[in-house]
Coordinates of C-alpha atoms and ligand atoms in Angstrom, one line a residue:
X1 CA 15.8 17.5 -16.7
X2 CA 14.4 14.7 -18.9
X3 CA 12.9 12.3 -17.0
X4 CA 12.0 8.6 -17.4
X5 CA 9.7 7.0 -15.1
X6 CA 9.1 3.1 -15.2
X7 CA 6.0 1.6 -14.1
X8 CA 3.2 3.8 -13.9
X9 CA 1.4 2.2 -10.8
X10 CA 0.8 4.1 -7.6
X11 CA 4.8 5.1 -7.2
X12 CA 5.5 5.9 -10.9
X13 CA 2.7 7.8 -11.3
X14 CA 2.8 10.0 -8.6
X15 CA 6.6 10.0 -8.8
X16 CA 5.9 11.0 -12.6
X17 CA 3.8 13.8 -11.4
X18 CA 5.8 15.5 -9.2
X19 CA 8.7 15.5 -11.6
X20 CA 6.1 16.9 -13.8
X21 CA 4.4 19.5 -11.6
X22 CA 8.2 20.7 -11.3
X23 CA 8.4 21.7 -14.4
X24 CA 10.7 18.5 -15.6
X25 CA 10.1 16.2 -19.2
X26 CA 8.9 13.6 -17.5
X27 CA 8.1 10.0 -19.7
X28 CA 6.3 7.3 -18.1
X29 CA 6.9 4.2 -19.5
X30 CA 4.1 0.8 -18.8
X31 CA 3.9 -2.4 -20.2
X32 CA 0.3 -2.0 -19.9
X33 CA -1.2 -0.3 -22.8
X34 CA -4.4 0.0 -21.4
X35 CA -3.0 1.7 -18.4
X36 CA -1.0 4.2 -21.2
X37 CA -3.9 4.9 -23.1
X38 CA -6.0 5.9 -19.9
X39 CA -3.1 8.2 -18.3
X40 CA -2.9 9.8 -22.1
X41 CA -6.3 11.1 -21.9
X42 CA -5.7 12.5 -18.8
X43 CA -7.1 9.9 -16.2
X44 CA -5.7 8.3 -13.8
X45 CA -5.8 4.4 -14.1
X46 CA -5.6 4.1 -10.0
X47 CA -8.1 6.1 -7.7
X48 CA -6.3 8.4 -5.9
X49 CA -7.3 11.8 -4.4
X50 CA -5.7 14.8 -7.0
X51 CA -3.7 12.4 -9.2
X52 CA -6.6 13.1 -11.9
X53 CA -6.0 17.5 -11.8
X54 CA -2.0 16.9 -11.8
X55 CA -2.5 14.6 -14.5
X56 CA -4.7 16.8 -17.1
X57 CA -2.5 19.9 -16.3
X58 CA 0.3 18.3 -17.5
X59 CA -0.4 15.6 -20.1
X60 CA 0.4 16.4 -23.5
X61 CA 2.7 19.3 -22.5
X62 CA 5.4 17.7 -20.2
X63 CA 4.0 14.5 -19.5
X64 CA 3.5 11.5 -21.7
X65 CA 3.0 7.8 -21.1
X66 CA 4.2 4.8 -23.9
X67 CA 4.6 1.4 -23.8
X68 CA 8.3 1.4 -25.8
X69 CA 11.6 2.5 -23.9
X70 CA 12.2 5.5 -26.0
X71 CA 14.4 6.9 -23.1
X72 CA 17.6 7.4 -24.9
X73 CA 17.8 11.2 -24.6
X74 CA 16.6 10.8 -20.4
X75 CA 19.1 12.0 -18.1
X76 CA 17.3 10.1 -14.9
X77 CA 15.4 7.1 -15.2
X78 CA 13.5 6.0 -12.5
X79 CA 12.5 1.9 -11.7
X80 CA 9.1 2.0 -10.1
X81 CA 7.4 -1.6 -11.0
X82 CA 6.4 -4.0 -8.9
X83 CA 8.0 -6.5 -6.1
X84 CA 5.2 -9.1 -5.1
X85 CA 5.6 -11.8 -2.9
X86 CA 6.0 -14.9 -4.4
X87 CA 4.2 -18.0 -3.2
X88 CA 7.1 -18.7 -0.5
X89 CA 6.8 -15.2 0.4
X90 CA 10.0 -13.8 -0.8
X91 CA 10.4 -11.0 -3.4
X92 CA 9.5 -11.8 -7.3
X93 CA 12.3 -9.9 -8.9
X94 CA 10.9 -10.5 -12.7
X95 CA 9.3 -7.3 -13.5
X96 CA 12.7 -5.7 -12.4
X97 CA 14.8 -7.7 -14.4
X98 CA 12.9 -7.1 -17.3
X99 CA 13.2 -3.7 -16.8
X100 CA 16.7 -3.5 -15.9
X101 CA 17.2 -5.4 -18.9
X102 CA 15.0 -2.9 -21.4
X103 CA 17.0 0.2 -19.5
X104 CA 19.9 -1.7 -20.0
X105 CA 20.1 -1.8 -23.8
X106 CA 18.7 2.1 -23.9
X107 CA 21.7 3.3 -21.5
X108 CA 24.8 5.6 -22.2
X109 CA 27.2 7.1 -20.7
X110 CA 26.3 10.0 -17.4
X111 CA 22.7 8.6 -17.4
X112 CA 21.3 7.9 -14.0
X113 CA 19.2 4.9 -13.0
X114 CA 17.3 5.3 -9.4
X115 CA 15.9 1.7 -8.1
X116 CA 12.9 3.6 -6.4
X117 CA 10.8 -0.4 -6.3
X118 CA 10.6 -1.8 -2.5
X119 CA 13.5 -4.2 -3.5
X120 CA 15.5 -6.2 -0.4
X121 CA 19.3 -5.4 0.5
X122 CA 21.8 -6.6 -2.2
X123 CA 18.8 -6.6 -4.9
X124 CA 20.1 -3.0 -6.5
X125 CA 24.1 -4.1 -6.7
X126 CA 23.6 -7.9 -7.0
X127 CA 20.8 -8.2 -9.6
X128 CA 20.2 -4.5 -11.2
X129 CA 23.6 -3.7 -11.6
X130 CA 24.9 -6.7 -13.8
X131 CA 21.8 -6.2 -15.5
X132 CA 22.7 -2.8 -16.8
X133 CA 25.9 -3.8 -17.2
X134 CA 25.8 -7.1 -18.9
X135 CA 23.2 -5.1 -21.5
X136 CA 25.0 -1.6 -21.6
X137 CA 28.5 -3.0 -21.7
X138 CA 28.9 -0.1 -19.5
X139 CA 30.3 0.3 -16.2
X140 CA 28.8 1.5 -12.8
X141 CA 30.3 4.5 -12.8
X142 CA 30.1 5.7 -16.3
X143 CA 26.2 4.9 -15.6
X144 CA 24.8 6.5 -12.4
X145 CA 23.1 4.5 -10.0
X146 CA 21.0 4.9 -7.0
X147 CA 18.4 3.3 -4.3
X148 CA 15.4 5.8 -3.9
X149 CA 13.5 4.4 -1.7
X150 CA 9.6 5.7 -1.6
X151 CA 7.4 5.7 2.1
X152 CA 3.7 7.4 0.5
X153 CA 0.9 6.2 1.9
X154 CA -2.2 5.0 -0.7
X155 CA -4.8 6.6 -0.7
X156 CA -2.8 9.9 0.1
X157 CA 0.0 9.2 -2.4
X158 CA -0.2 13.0 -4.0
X159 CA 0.1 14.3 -0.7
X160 CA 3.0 12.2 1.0
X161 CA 5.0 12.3 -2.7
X162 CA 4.9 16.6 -2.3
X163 CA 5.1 16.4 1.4
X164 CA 7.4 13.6 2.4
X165 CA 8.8 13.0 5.9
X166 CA 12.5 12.5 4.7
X167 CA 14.3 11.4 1.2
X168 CA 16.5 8.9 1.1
X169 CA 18.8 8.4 -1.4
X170 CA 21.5 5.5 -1.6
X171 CA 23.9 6.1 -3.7
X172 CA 26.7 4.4 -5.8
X173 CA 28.5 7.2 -6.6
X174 CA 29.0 10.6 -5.3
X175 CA 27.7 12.6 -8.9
X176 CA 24.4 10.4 -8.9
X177 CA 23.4 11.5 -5.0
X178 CA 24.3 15.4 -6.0
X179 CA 22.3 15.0 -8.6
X180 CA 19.0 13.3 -6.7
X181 CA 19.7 15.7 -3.8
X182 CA 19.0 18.8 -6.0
X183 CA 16.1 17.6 -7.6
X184 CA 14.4 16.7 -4.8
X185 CA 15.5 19.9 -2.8
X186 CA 12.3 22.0 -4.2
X187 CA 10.5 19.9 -1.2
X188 CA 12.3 21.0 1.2
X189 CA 12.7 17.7 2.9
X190 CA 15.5 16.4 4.6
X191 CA 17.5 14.5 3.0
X192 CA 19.6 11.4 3.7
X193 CA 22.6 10.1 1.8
X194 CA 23.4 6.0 2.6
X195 CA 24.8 3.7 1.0
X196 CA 22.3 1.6 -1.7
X197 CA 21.8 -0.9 0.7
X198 CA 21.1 0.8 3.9
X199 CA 18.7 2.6 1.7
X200 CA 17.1 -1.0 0.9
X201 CA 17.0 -1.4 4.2
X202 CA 15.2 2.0 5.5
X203 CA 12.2 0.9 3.2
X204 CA 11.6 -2.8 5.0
X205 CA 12.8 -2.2 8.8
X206 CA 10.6 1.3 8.5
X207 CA 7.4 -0.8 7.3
X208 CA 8.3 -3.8 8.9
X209 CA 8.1 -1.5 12.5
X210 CA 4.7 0.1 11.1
X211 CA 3.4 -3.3 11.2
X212 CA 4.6 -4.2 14.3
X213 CA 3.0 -1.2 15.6
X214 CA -0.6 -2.5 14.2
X215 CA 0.1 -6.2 15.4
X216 CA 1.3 -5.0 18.8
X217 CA -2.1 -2.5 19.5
X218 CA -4.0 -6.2 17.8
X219 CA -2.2 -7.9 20.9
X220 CA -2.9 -5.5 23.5
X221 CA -6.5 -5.6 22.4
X222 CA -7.0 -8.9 22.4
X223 CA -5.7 -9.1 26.0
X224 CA -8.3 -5.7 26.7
X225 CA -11.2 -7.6 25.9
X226 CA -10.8 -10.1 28.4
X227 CA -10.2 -7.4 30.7
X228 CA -13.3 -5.7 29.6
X229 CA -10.9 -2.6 29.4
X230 CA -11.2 -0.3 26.0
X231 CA -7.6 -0.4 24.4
X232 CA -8.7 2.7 22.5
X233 CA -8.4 4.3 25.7
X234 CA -5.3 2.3 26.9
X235 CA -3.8 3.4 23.8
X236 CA -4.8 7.1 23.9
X237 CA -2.6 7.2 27.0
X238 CA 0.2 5.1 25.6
X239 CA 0.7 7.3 22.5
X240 CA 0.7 10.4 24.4
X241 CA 4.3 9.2 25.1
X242 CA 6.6 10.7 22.4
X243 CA 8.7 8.0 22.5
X244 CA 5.9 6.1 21.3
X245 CA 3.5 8.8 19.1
X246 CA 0.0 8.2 18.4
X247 CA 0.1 6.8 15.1
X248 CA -0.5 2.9 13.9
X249 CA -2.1 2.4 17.3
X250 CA -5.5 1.4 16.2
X251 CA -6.4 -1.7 17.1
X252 CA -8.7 -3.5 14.6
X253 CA -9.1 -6.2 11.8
X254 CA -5.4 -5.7 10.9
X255 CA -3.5 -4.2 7.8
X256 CA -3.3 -5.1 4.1
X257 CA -2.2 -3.2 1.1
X258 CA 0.6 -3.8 -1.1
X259 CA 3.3 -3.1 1.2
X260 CA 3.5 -4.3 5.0
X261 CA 2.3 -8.0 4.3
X262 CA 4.5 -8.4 1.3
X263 CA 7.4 -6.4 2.4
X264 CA 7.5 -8.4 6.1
X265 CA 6.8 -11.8 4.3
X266 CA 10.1 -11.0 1.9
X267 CA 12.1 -9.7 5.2
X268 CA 11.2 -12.6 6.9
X269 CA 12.5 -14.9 3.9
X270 CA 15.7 -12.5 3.4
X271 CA 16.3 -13.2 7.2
X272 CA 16.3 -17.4 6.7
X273 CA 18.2 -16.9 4.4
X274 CA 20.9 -15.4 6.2
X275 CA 20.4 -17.8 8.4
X276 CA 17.8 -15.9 11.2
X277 CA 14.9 -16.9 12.6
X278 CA 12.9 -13.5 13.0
X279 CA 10.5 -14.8 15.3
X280 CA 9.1 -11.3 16.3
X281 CA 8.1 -10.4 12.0
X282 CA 6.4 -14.1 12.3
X283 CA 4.3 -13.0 15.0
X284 CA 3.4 -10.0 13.2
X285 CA 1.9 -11.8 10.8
X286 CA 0.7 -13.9 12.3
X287 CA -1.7 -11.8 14.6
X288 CA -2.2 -10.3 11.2
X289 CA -4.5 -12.9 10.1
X290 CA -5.9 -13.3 13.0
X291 CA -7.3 -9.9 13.4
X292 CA -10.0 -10.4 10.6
X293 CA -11.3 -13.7 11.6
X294 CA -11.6 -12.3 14.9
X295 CA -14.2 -9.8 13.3
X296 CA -16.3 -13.2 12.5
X297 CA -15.7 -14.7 15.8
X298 CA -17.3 -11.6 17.1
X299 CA -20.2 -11.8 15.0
X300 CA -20.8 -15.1 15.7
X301 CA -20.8 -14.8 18.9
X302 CA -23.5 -12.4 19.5
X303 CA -25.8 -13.1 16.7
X304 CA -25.2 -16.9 16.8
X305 CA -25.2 -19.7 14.0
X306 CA -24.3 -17.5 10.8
X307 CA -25.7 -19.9 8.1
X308 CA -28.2 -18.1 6.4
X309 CA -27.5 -14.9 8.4
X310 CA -27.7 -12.0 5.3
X311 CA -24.3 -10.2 6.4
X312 CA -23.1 -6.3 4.6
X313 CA -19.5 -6.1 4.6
X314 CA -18.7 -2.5 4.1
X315 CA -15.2 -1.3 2.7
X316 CA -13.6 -3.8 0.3
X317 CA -10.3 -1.9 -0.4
X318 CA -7.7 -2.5 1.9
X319 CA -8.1 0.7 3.6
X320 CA -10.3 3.6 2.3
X321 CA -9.5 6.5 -0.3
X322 CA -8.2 3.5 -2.1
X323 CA -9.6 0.7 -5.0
X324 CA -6.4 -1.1 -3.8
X325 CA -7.9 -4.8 -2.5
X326 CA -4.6 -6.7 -2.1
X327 CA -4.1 -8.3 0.9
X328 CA -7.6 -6.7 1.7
X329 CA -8.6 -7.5 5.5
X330 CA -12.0 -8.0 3.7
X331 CA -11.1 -10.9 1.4
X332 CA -10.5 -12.9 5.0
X333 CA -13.7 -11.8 6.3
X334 CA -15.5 -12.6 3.1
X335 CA -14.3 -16.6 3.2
X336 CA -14.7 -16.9 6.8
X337 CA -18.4 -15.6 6.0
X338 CA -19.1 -17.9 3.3
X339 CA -17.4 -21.2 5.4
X340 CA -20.1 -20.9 7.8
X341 CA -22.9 -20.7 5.4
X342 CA -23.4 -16.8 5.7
X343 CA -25.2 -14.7 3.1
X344 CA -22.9 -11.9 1.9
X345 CA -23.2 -8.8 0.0
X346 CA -20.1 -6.4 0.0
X347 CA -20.1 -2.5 -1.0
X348 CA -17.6 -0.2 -1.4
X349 CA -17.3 3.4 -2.9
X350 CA -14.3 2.6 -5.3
X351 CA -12.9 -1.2 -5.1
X352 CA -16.2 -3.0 -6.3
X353 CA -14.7 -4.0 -9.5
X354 CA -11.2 -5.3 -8.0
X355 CA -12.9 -7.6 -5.5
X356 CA -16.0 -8.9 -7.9
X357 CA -12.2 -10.6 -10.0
X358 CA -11.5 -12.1 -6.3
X359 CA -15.5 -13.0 -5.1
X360 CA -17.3 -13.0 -8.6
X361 CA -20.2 -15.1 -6.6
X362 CA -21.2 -13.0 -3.4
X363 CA -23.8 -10.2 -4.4
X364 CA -22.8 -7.1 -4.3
X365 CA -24.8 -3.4 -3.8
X366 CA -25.0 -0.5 -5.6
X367 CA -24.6 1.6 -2.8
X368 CA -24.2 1.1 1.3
X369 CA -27.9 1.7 2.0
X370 CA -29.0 -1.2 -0.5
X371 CA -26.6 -3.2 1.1
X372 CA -27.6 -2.8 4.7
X373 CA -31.3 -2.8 3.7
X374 CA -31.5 -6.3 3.5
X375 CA -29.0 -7.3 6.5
X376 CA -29.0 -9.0 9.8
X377 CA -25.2 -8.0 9.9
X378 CA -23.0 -5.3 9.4
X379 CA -19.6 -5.8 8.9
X380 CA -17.4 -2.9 8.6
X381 CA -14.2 -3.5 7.4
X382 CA -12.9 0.1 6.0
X383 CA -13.6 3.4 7.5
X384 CA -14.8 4.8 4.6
X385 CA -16.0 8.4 5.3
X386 CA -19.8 7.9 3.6
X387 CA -20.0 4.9 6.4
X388 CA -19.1 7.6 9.1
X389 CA -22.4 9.6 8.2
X390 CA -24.5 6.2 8.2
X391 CA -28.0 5.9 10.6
X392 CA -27.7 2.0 11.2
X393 CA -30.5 2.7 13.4
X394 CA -32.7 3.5 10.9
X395 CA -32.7 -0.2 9.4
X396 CA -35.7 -2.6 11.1
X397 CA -34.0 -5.6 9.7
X398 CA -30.5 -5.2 11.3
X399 CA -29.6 -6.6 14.2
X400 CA -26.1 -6.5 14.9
X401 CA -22.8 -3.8 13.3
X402 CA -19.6 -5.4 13.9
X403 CA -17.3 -2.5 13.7
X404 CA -13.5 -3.3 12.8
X405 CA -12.7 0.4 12.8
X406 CA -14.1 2.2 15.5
X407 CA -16.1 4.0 12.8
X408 CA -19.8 4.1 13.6
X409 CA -21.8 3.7 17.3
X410 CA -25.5 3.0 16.9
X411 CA -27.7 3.4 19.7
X412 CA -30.6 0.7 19.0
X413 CA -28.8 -1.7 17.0
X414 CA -26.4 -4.1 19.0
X415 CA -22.5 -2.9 18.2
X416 CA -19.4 -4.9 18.9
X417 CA -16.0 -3.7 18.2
X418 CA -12.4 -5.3 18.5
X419 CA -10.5 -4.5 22.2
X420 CA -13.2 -3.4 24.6
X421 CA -14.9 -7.3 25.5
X422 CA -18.3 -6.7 24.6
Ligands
NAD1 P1 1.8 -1.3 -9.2 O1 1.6 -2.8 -9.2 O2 0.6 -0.4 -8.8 O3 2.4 -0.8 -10.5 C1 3.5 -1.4 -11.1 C2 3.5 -1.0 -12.6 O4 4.6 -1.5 -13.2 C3 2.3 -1.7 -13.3 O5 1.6 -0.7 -14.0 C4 3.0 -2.6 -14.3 O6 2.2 -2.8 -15.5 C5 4.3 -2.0 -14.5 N1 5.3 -2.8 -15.1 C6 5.6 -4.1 -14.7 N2 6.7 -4.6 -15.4 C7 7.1 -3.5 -16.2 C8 8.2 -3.4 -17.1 N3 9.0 -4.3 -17.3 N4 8.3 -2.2 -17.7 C9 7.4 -1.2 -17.5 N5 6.4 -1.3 -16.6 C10 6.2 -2.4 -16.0 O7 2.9 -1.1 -8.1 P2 3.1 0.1 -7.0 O8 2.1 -0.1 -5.9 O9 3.3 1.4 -7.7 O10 4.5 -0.4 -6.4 C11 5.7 -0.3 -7.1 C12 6.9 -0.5 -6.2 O11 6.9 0.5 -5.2 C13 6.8 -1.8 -5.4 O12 8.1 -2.3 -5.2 C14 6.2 -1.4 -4.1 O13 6.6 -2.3 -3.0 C15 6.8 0.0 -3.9 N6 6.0 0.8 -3.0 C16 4.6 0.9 -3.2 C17 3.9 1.7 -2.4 C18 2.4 1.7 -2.4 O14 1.7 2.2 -1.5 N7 1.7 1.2 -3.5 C19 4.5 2.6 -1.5 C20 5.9 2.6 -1.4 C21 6.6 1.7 -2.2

């Protein structure tokens, strides 16, 4: 098949990869020509375990990445830009209309477009769909058109993309789904046919429960600590229950990434707008952006004053094995630092460069030795694996590891975690 993959980010290039690594034409098309150039030589613009092997096996041969819609001759095209959140919190739709638009003027007849974006119900029929049309002076119909909705984790994209738990595709028309179902089939995954917007739907109630998953273990720990009670342990026994499974349970400094805070925020907007309060998404949230600040109450409360205190935050990224920093739990941290006068120097393996754009001012370290060297504090905000190995003992200067992962346990140097009232 020749495909067409648009947005090269960390769904259309992974999705762009797997099409490859199945032997298909696959085009990826980016506005960003910096972002083309880099995927051309065979490196992957975004830091992400094995996208850099898939890449230079097939670039050149039946990969290729360009900033101009040459997809005439594709028989599936493939929407993966992005869906921020506006300032209100609900969806920005421009990169998709734009995109809709360029597809639109490229499309004939028996082509397929696949809406594979996080976009909310009605986006794919209401807004893509006259797009095409309007530009094609097709019809749905002579055009295929689907909602592919995309659940991979960062940080373990390559992985979840070749080993998904289920494929959803919602169709428009009965060819288009036959069509997606066979060329997803060499997975081996199930599959599930919906209409396109059930399949909008799946995406934002599956991640939308994730999140409520993370708040709800926040709550519980939160309520542990003033039991002096350890809601790691509390929830060891709770996810035994299959009902409830293990996963999304840890209690800590909350989630970020590109996908549960924006794709709650936009459900929560959706919702208003159909005229319901969604109190229970609000809370989410809400407990959210407490969990981080929490990680700074804690400090403060068992070093004391923190003006002038030299504090390490360790793991910028959102969540490690990733240089993704929005929404980054540390960002939070980081002001609440520097409002109370604190000292701060961040490290991180991969997203140094992101969060410099976000805290140009703060110092950072060349590595997570120089930046505890120097410290009264530890904060550790991502579980990277290099912190796991870490002797905080070992430093005369520190004095306290606040631990928002559960990662580390020092035995000299004063630890306090979220959910266990120390
Ligand atoms: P991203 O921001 O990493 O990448 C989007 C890419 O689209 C950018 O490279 C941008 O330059 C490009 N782009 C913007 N407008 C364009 C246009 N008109 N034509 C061509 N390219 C254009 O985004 P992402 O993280 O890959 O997410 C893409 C979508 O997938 C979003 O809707 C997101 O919610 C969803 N999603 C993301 C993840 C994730 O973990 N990142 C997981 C599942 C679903």
């Amino acid at each position: 098949m020749k495909i067409a993959v648009i947005g090269t980010g960390y769904v259309g290039l992974t999705t762009a990869l797997l099409f490859a690594e199945f032997g298909h034409d696959v085009l990826a098309v980016d506005v960003d020509e910096e972002k083309v150039n880099t995927i051309n030589k065979g490196e992957s613009p975004i830091y992400e375990p094995g996208a850099d092997e898939l890449l230079k096996k097939h670039i050149g041969k039946n990969l290729r990445a360009t900033t101009s819609y040459d997809i005439e001759d594709r028989d599936i095209v493939f929407i993966c830009v992005g869906t921020p959140s506006k300032p209100d919190g609900s969806m920005e739709t421009k990169y998709l209309e734009s995109a809709s638009e360029a597809i639109g003027e490229k499309l004939r007849k028996g082509m397929i477009v696949v809406v594979k974006s996080t976009v909310v119900p009605g986006t794919t029929e209401n807004l893509v769909l006259p797009i095409l049309e309007r530009k094609s002076g097709l019809k749905a119909g002579e055009f295929g058109l689907a909602m592919n909705p995309e659940f991979l984790r960062e940080g373990l994209a390559i992985y979840d993309t070749f080993h998904p738990d289920r494929i959803v595709i919602g169709e428009f028309d009965k060819r288009t789904g036959d069509i997606l179902e066979e060329l997803y089939r060499p997975l081996e995954a199930p599959i599930l046919r919906t209409s396109i917007k059930v399949a909008e739907m799946i995406k934002y109630a599956s991640n939308a429960f994730l999140a409520t998953k993370i708040s709800f273990a926040n709550e519980i720990a939160n309520i542990c600590e003033r039991l002096g009670i350890d809601v790691y342990e509390v929830m060891k026994g709770v996810g035994m229950d299959h009902r409830i499974s293990p996963h999304f349970l840890n209690a800590g400094a909350g989630f970020g990434g590109s996908c549960f805070p924006k794709d709650v925020k936009a459900l929560i907007s959706l919702a208003k707008n159909l005229g319901y309060e969604p109190h229970l998404l609000e809370d989410v949230l809400k407990i959210n952006d407490y969990q981080p600040r929490h990680l700074v109450e804690l400090a403060e409360a068992h070093y004391g004053d923190l003006k002038g205190a030299k504090v390490a935050v360790l793991g910028l990224s959102f969540k490690p094995d990733t240089d993704d920093i929005r929404e980054t739990r540390a960002a939070i941290i980081v002001e609440e630092l520097l409002k109370r006068g604190a000292e701060v120097i961040g490290y991180d393996p991969k997203a140094m460069a992101n969060f410099r754009k976000l805290f140009p001012s703060i110092k950072y370290a060349s590595g997570a030795d120089e930046a505890v060297k120097n410290a009264d504090i530890v904060i550790i905000q991502a579980d990277w694996e290099e912190f796991k190995n870490m002797n905080f003992d070992a430093y005369p200067n520190l004095k306290l590891v606040v631990d928002g992962r559960r990662t580390v346990k020092p035995e000299r140097v004063k630890y306090v975690t979220i959910g266990r009232g120390d």
